[in-house]
Amino acid sequence: MTSSKLKPLLFLCAAGVLSSCAQSPQQRQTDTPLRSETVAEGEVKTGVAARQLYQLAANYQAEPQHYHLLKAARQALIEQDYLLALAICENLKQSPFVQIRQQNLLPLLQAYIATGQHANLSNLLEKTEIKDVARTDQADFLWLTASYHSEQRRYLAASRSLLQLEQYGDVSTHYPQYNDLLWRNLSALSDSQLESLRVNARQNTLAWLSLAQLSRRHIGSPAALQQAFADWQRRYSSMPQLQQLPEAVQQLFSLQPFQPAKIAVLLPLQGQFRQHAQAIQYGILAAASANTAELVFIDSQQSASALREQISALQAEFVIGPLLKEQVDAISNEADWPWPTLFLNTHDTTKTNAKDKFYFALSMEDEATQVAELFQQKNYRRPVVISAANNIAVRMQQHFSRQWQQLGHQPAESYQFNSKEDLEALIARLLETDRSRERLKQINSLVPQKLETEPHSRLDIDAIYLIADPVQTQLFKPFVDVSVSPTAPRLPIYASSRSHSTSLSSTDLRDLNGLTFTEMPWMLGEQSSVELRAQYQQLFKEQDETLQRLFAMGYDAFKLVGSLRQQQQLPSAVFPGLTGQLRLNADGSIVRQLSWASYRNSRLSSVQEP
């Protein structure tokens, strides 16, 4: 922590100056009132160094002294003497004078950002309402807040602050990067998050939200995008013209998407993966129902050269598939593969990616990365990862640990289990309730009267990340609930989509209350897919959940074809899919941002994280 670097004498000096005037507002001298923003500049000499201003503050009493300390803090920020600014602002937090506390909030925020005080920053932003900030500082406070949230990937919080900033006049003049920063954050939101920003929204906010939504809805369809944008301009005539909008928006109109007349789809239509291939095939057909492109399905269970001949003979212009990893690697490594291709699996990361080769997989690693980033944003420091002892769960656990270390943390505490008995013993060992019980036994053996007390659990754990199937999760959550001390803070538990099932009973839901997990929008029945979901359930009433996910993958795979070229050129471009918010990495792989959901009051609810 940067605060550990602060010189103790500096705090002592600041505290000494402040303690000399720790009077109540009623005791302050009436002949030297604070004049807030209208204090005469002559009261503090211009060009005086911050440390000199700090010393001069000792010549004043009560509120004027606090004001001069505030001047010293602001000058220290200009001089980049951040430790002095931080020391003064920390002390002024306790000032008995309301206006001082209000004017202290902006320099305090600046000092926290400059010294990397992430925990203090989060606490300050969580507890501060914009009305608590001095009026002349409010716009800068919102801008800094939004910039910090954006850097921390708290896109919803950043968007809220930026949209709130619009009420302070011509923001794009005062903050030239405003439009670009706002668009970058809006682009990172899910459809449901965008919709949540409409509540009590101003006209300009509605305009930005509508632009974000239409750019997603028509990405890859230039004519429809142009028409929707023309309608948008007529509806919101006060908004900037296209030339003044962020460059990323302008490029959406200039890039020509892939618009293949014929698409070859390579799937294992025979053999043990036939069911999986069929689910993807149904998804592709559902997505293509309103499209003129011709689809040709080819059994991928043949050599790369044989597939090449068939695709060439068909005169296909785009390829989706194959699905199986060995087939993906075989075709991906062909240097002269002539068709733009969306592979339905991950690629060999040791190879350099070729032009127009894209990779789309329901990667569980994406979920582990998302949870690691969430824990970072929530300032957790000691998470624990618990996984079932199977290949996929262990792989996710290892990926989370790597991501957590890359974010600058010590390796996460990790455990694995095989059975219910393993799980129960693991939780007792993890929370150290077994040690607490043993200590109670020892104490009871030494005293004549029996002590009536609860065993205590560990308090240093921030959160638990569980990677297990639905049955294992239903065992785990109640074990933890009864093991955590009643007086201890609630221990947040997060899980992956592997923990979720659509067939849980009301009793199961009650046992899982408080559990938060990542899941694809399709499996949560989000608003954007309600109509399609109803049609799907009429056709496939009791389909396996794995096949439901593969249907969503197939649907997204076809829809992605039209947006890949835009996403290739615009890293911020997001495709809102059934499987998540989909972005294209520089290496050609599609990265999913899943939705968050939580069991609350025995019901499943969508939640906004962070």
PDB file of C-alpha atoms in Angstrom, residues 135-269:
ATOM      1  CA  ARG A 135     -20.438  22.771  -6.708  1.00  0.00           C
ATOM      2  CA  THR A 136     -17.394  24.100  -8.585  1.00  0.00           C
ATOM      3  CA  ASP A 137     -15.656  20.697  -8.201  1.00  0.00           C
ATOM      4  CA  GLN A 138     -18.536  18.438  -9.203  1.00  0.00           C
ATOM      5  CA  ALA A 139     -17.744  18.169 -12.913  1.00  0.00           C
ATOM      6  CA  ASP A 140     -14.064  17.380 -12.307  1.00  0.00           C
ATOM      7  CA  PHE A 141     -15.045  14.900  -9.593  1.00  0.00           C
ATOM      8  CA  LEU A 142     -17.362  13.060 -12.007  1.00  0.00           C
ATOM      9  CA  TRP A 143     -14.741  13.070 -14.782  1.00  0.00           C
ATOM     10  CA  LEU A 144     -12.031  11.637 -12.529  1.00  0.00           C
ATOM     11  CA  THR A 145     -14.475   9.103 -11.084  1.00  0.00           C
ATOM     12  CA  ALA A 146     -15.472   7.941 -14.570  1.00  0.00           C
ATOM     13  CA  SER A 147     -11.862   7.756 -15.751  1.00  0.00           C
ATOM     14  CA  TYR A 148     -10.872   5.674 -12.722  1.00  0.00           C
ATOM     15  CA  HIS A 149     -13.852   3.321 -13.061  1.00  0.00           C
ATOM     16  CA  SER A 150     -13.060   2.890 -16.754  1.00  0.00           C
ATOM     17  CA  GLU A 151      -9.434   1.953 -16.012  1.00  0.00           C
ATOM     18  CA  GLN A 152     -10.690  -0.568 -13.453  1.00  0.00           C
ATOM     19  CA  ARG A 153     -13.130  -1.984 -16.049  1.00  0.00           C
ATOM     20  CA  ARG A 154     -16.137  -0.898 -14.004  1.00  0.00           C
ATOM     21  CA  TYR A 155     -17.918   0.052 -17.197  1.00  0.00           C
ATOM     22  CA  LEU A 156     -21.411   0.548 -15.780  1.00  0.00           C
ATOM     23  CA  ALA A 157     -20.199   2.826 -12.980  1.00  0.00           C
ATOM     24  CA  ALA A 158     -18.043   4.769 -15.462  1.00  0.00           C
ATOM     25  CA  SER A 159     -21.001   5.187 -17.820  1.00  0.00           C
ATOM     26  CA  ARG A 160     -23.233   6.460 -15.012  1.00  0.00           C
ATOM     27  CA  SER A 161     -20.682   9.109 -14.007  1.00  0.00           C
ATOM     28  CA  LEU A 162     -20.091  10.225 -17.600  1.00  0.00           C
ATOM     29  CA  LEU A 163     -23.791  10.502 -18.374  1.00  0.00           C
ATOM     30  CA  GLN A 164     -24.327  12.432 -15.148  1.00  0.00           C
ATOM     31  CA  LEU A 165     -21.570  14.813 -16.243  1.00  0.00           C
ATOM     32  CA  GLU A 166     -23.673  15.956 -19.214  1.00  0.00           C
ATOM     33  CA  GLN A 167     -25.768  18.212 -16.988  1.00  0.00           C
ATOM     34  CA  TYR A 168     -22.728  20.451 -16.461  1.00  0.00           C
ATOM     35  CA  GLY A 169     -22.845  22.272 -19.814  1.00  0.00           C
ATOM     36  CA  ASP A 170     -20.701  21.643 -22.874  1.00  0.00           C
ATOM     37  CA  VAL A 171     -18.708  18.701 -21.534  1.00  0.00           C
ATOM     38  CA  SER A 172     -16.979  17.842 -24.831  1.00  0.00           C
ATOM     39  CA  THR A 173     -15.341  21.315 -24.808  1.00  0.00           C
ATOM     40  CA  HIS A 174     -14.054  21.004 -21.240  1.00  0.00           C
ATOM     41  CA  TYR A 175     -13.205  17.299 -21.594  1.00  0.00           C
ATOM     42  CA  PRO A 176     -12.180  16.645 -25.248  1.00  0.00           C
ATOM     43  CA  GLN A 177     -11.962  12.890 -24.633  1.00  0.00           C
ATOM     44  CA  TYR A 178     -15.503  12.726 -23.261  1.00  0.00           C
ATOM     45  CA  ASN A 179     -17.271  11.249 -26.316  1.00  0.00           C
ATOM     46  CA  ASP A 180     -14.593   8.604 -26.890  1.00  0.00           C
ATOM     47  CA  LEU A 181     -14.503   7.565 -23.231  1.00  0.00           C
ATOM     48  CA  LEU A 182     -18.295   7.421 -23.002  1.00  0.00           C
ATOM     49  CA  TRP A 183     -18.555   5.309 -26.156  1.00  0.00           C
ATOM     50  CA  ARG A 184     -15.810   2.936 -24.998  1.00  0.00           C
ATOM     51  CA  ASN A 185     -17.675   2.296 -21.748  1.00  0.00           C
ATOM     52  CA  LEU A 186     -21.145   2.034 -23.296  1.00  0.00           C
ATOM     53  CA  SER A 187     -19.731  -0.443 -25.815  1.00  0.00           C
ATOM     54  CA  ALA A 188     -18.596  -2.681 -22.966  1.00  0.00           C
ATOM     55  CA  LEU A 189     -22.053  -2.945 -21.357  1.00  0.00           C
ATOM     56  CA  SER A 190     -24.521  -5.766 -21.794  1.00  0.00           C
ATOM     57  CA  ASP A 191     -27.940  -5.041 -23.296  1.00  0.00           C
ATOM     58  CA  SER A 192     -29.554  -5.280 -19.856  1.00  0.00           C
ATOM     59  CA  GLN A 193     -27.020  -2.819 -18.418  1.00  0.00           C
ATOM     60  CA  LEU A 194     -27.718  -0.371 -21.231  1.00  0.00           C
ATOM     61  CA  GLU A 195     -31.419  -0.723 -20.547  1.00  0.00           C
ATOM     62  CA  SER A 196     -30.896  -0.056 -16.823  1.00  0.00           C
ATOM     63  CA  LEU A 197     -29.413   3.360 -17.668  1.00  0.00           C
ATOM     64  CA  ARG A 198     -32.722   4.460 -19.224  1.00  0.00           C
ATOM     65  CA  VAL A 199     -34.414   4.855 -15.844  1.00  0.00           C
ATOM     66  CA  ASN A 200     -35.124   8.584 -15.319  1.00  0.00           C
ATOM     67  CA  ALA A 201     -32.657   9.360 -18.129  1.00  0.00           C
ATOM     68  CA  ARG A 202     -32.200  12.787 -19.699  1.00  0.00           C
ATOM     69  CA  GLN A 203     -32.691  13.260 -23.447  1.00  0.00           C
ATOM     70  CA  ASN A 204     -28.961  13.189 -24.251  1.00  0.00           C
ATOM     71  CA  THR A 205     -28.544   9.991 -22.250  1.00  0.00           C
ATOM     72  CA  LEU A 206     -31.398   8.353 -24.173  1.00  0.00           C
ATOM     73  CA  ALA A 207     -29.689   9.421 -27.399  1.00  0.00           C
ATOM     74  CA  TRP A 208     -26.367   7.793 -26.488  1.00  0.00           C
ATOM     75  CA  LEU A 209     -28.097   4.615 -25.311  1.00  0.00           C
ATOM     76  CA  SER A 210     -30.146   4.393 -28.522  1.00  0.00           C
ATOM     77  CA  LEU A 211     -26.990   4.858 -30.597  1.00  0.00           C
ATOM     78  CA  ALA A 212     -25.221   2.079 -28.692  1.00  0.00           C
ATOM     79  CA  GLN A 213     -28.167  -0.265 -29.173  1.00  0.00           C
ATOM     80  CA  LEU A 214     -28.699   0.401 -32.880  1.00  0.00           C
ATOM     81  CA  SER A 215     -24.968   0.007 -33.595  1.00  0.00           C
ATOM     82  CA  ARG A 216     -25.158  -3.492 -32.105  1.00  0.00           C
ATOM     83  CA  ARG A 217     -28.444  -4.435 -33.683  1.00  0.00           C
ATOM     84  CA  HIS A 218     -27.262  -3.559 -37.182  1.00  0.00           C
ATOM     85  CA  ILE A 219     -23.532  -4.278 -36.966  1.00  0.00           C
ATOM     86  CA  GLY A 220     -22.555  -5.974 -40.216  1.00  0.00           C
ATOM     87  CA  SER A 221     -25.632  -4.649 -42.068  1.00  0.00           C
ATOM     88  CA  PRO A 222     -24.519  -1.337 -43.657  1.00  0.00           C
ATOM     89  CA  ALA A 223     -27.841  -0.399 -45.251  1.00  0.00           C
ATOM     90  CA  ALA A 224     -29.871  -1.092 -42.114  1.00  0.00           C
ATOM     91  CA  LEU A 225     -27.244   0.712 -40.009  1.00  0.00           C
ATOM     92  CA  GLN A 226     -27.375   3.801 -42.248  1.00  0.00           C
ATOM     93  CA  GLN A 227     -31.166   3.903 -42.100  1.00  0.00           C
ATOM     94  CA  ALA A 228     -31.254   3.440 -38.326  1.00  0.00           C
ATOM     95  CA  PHE A 229     -28.658   6.162 -37.878  1.00  0.00           C
ATOM     96  CA  ALA A 230     -30.608   8.591 -40.092  1.00  0.00           C
ATOM     97  CA  ASP A 231     -33.698   7.944 -37.960  1.00  0.00           C
ATOM     98  CA  TRP A 232     -31.579   8.480 -34.830  1.00  0.00           C
ATOM     99  CA  GLN A 233     -30.318  11.855 -36.086  1.00  0.00           C
ATOM    100  CA  ARG A 234     -33.868  13.023 -36.813  1.00  0.00           C
ATOM    101  CA  ARG A 235     -35.048  11.970 -33.377  1.00  0.00           C
ATOM    102  CA  TYR A 236     -32.073  13.481 -31.530  1.00  0.00           C
ATOM    103  CA  SER A 237     -31.265  16.574 -33.593  1.00  0.00           C
ATOM    104  CA  SER A 238     -29.256  18.172 -30.762  1.00  0.00           C
ATOM    105  CA  MET A 239     -26.664  15.376 -30.818  1.00  0.00           C
ATOM    106  CA  PRO A 240     -23.367  15.708 -32.747  1.00  0.00           C
ATOM    107  CA  GLN A 241     -23.225  14.909 -36.453  1.00  0.00           C
ATOM    108  CA  LEU A 242     -21.433  11.741 -37.544  1.00  0.00           C
ATOM    109  CA  GLN A 243     -18.161  13.636 -38.078  1.00  0.00           C
ATOM    110  CA  GLN A 244     -18.152  14.740 -34.420  1.00  0.00           C
ATOM    111  CA  LEU A 245     -18.989  11.321 -32.981  1.00  0.00           C
ATOM    112  CA  PRO A 246     -16.245   8.963 -31.718  1.00  0.00           C
ATOM    113  CA  GLU A 247     -14.008   7.547 -34.440  1.00  0.00           C
ATOM    114  CA  ALA A 248     -15.144   4.026 -33.547  1.00  0.00           C
ATOM    115  CA  VAL A 249     -18.719   5.010 -34.464  1.00  0.00           C
ATOM    116  CA  GLN A 250     -17.631   6.607 -37.735  1.00  0.00           C
ATOM    117  CA  GLN A 251     -15.709   3.495 -38.749  1.00  0.00           C
ATOM    118  CA  LEU A 252     -18.784   1.321 -38.292  1.00  0.00           C
ATOM    119  CA  PHE A 253     -20.226   3.066 -41.367  1.00  0.00           C
ATOM    120  CA  SER A 254     -17.122   2.821 -43.539  1.00  0.00           C
ATOM    121  CA  LEU A 255     -16.157  -0.838 -43.085  1.00  0.00           C
ATOM    122  CA  GLN A 256     -17.634  -3.369 -45.459  1.00  0.00           C
ATOM    123  CA  PRO A 257     -18.652  -6.550 -43.612  1.00  0.00           C
ATOM    124  CA  PHE A 258     -18.392 -10.137 -44.763  1.00  0.00           C
ATOM    125  CA  GLN A 259     -21.550 -10.745 -46.800  1.00  0.00           C
ATOM    126  CA  PRO A 260     -21.102 -14.252 -48.213  1.00  0.00           C
ATOM    127  CA  ALA A 261     -23.720 -15.591 -50.603  1.00  0.00           C
ATOM    128  CA  LYS A 262     -22.754 -19.182 -49.735  1.00  0.00           C
ATOM    129  CA  ILE A 263     -21.389 -20.515 -46.427  1.00  0.00           C
ATOM    130  CA  ALA A 264     -19.867 -23.978 -45.901  1.00  0.00           C
ATOM    131  CA  VAL A 265     -20.453 -25.357 -42.394  1.00  0.00           C
ATOM    132  CA  LEU A 266     -18.076 -28.124 -41.278  1.00  0.00           C
ATOM    133  CA  LEU A 267     -19.456 -30.276 -38.446  1.00  0.00           C
ATOM    134  CA  PRO A 268     -18.978 -33.907 -37.276  1.00  0.00           C
ATOM    135  CA  LEU A 269     -22.367 -35.027 -38.598  1.00  0.00           C
TER     136      LEU A 269
END
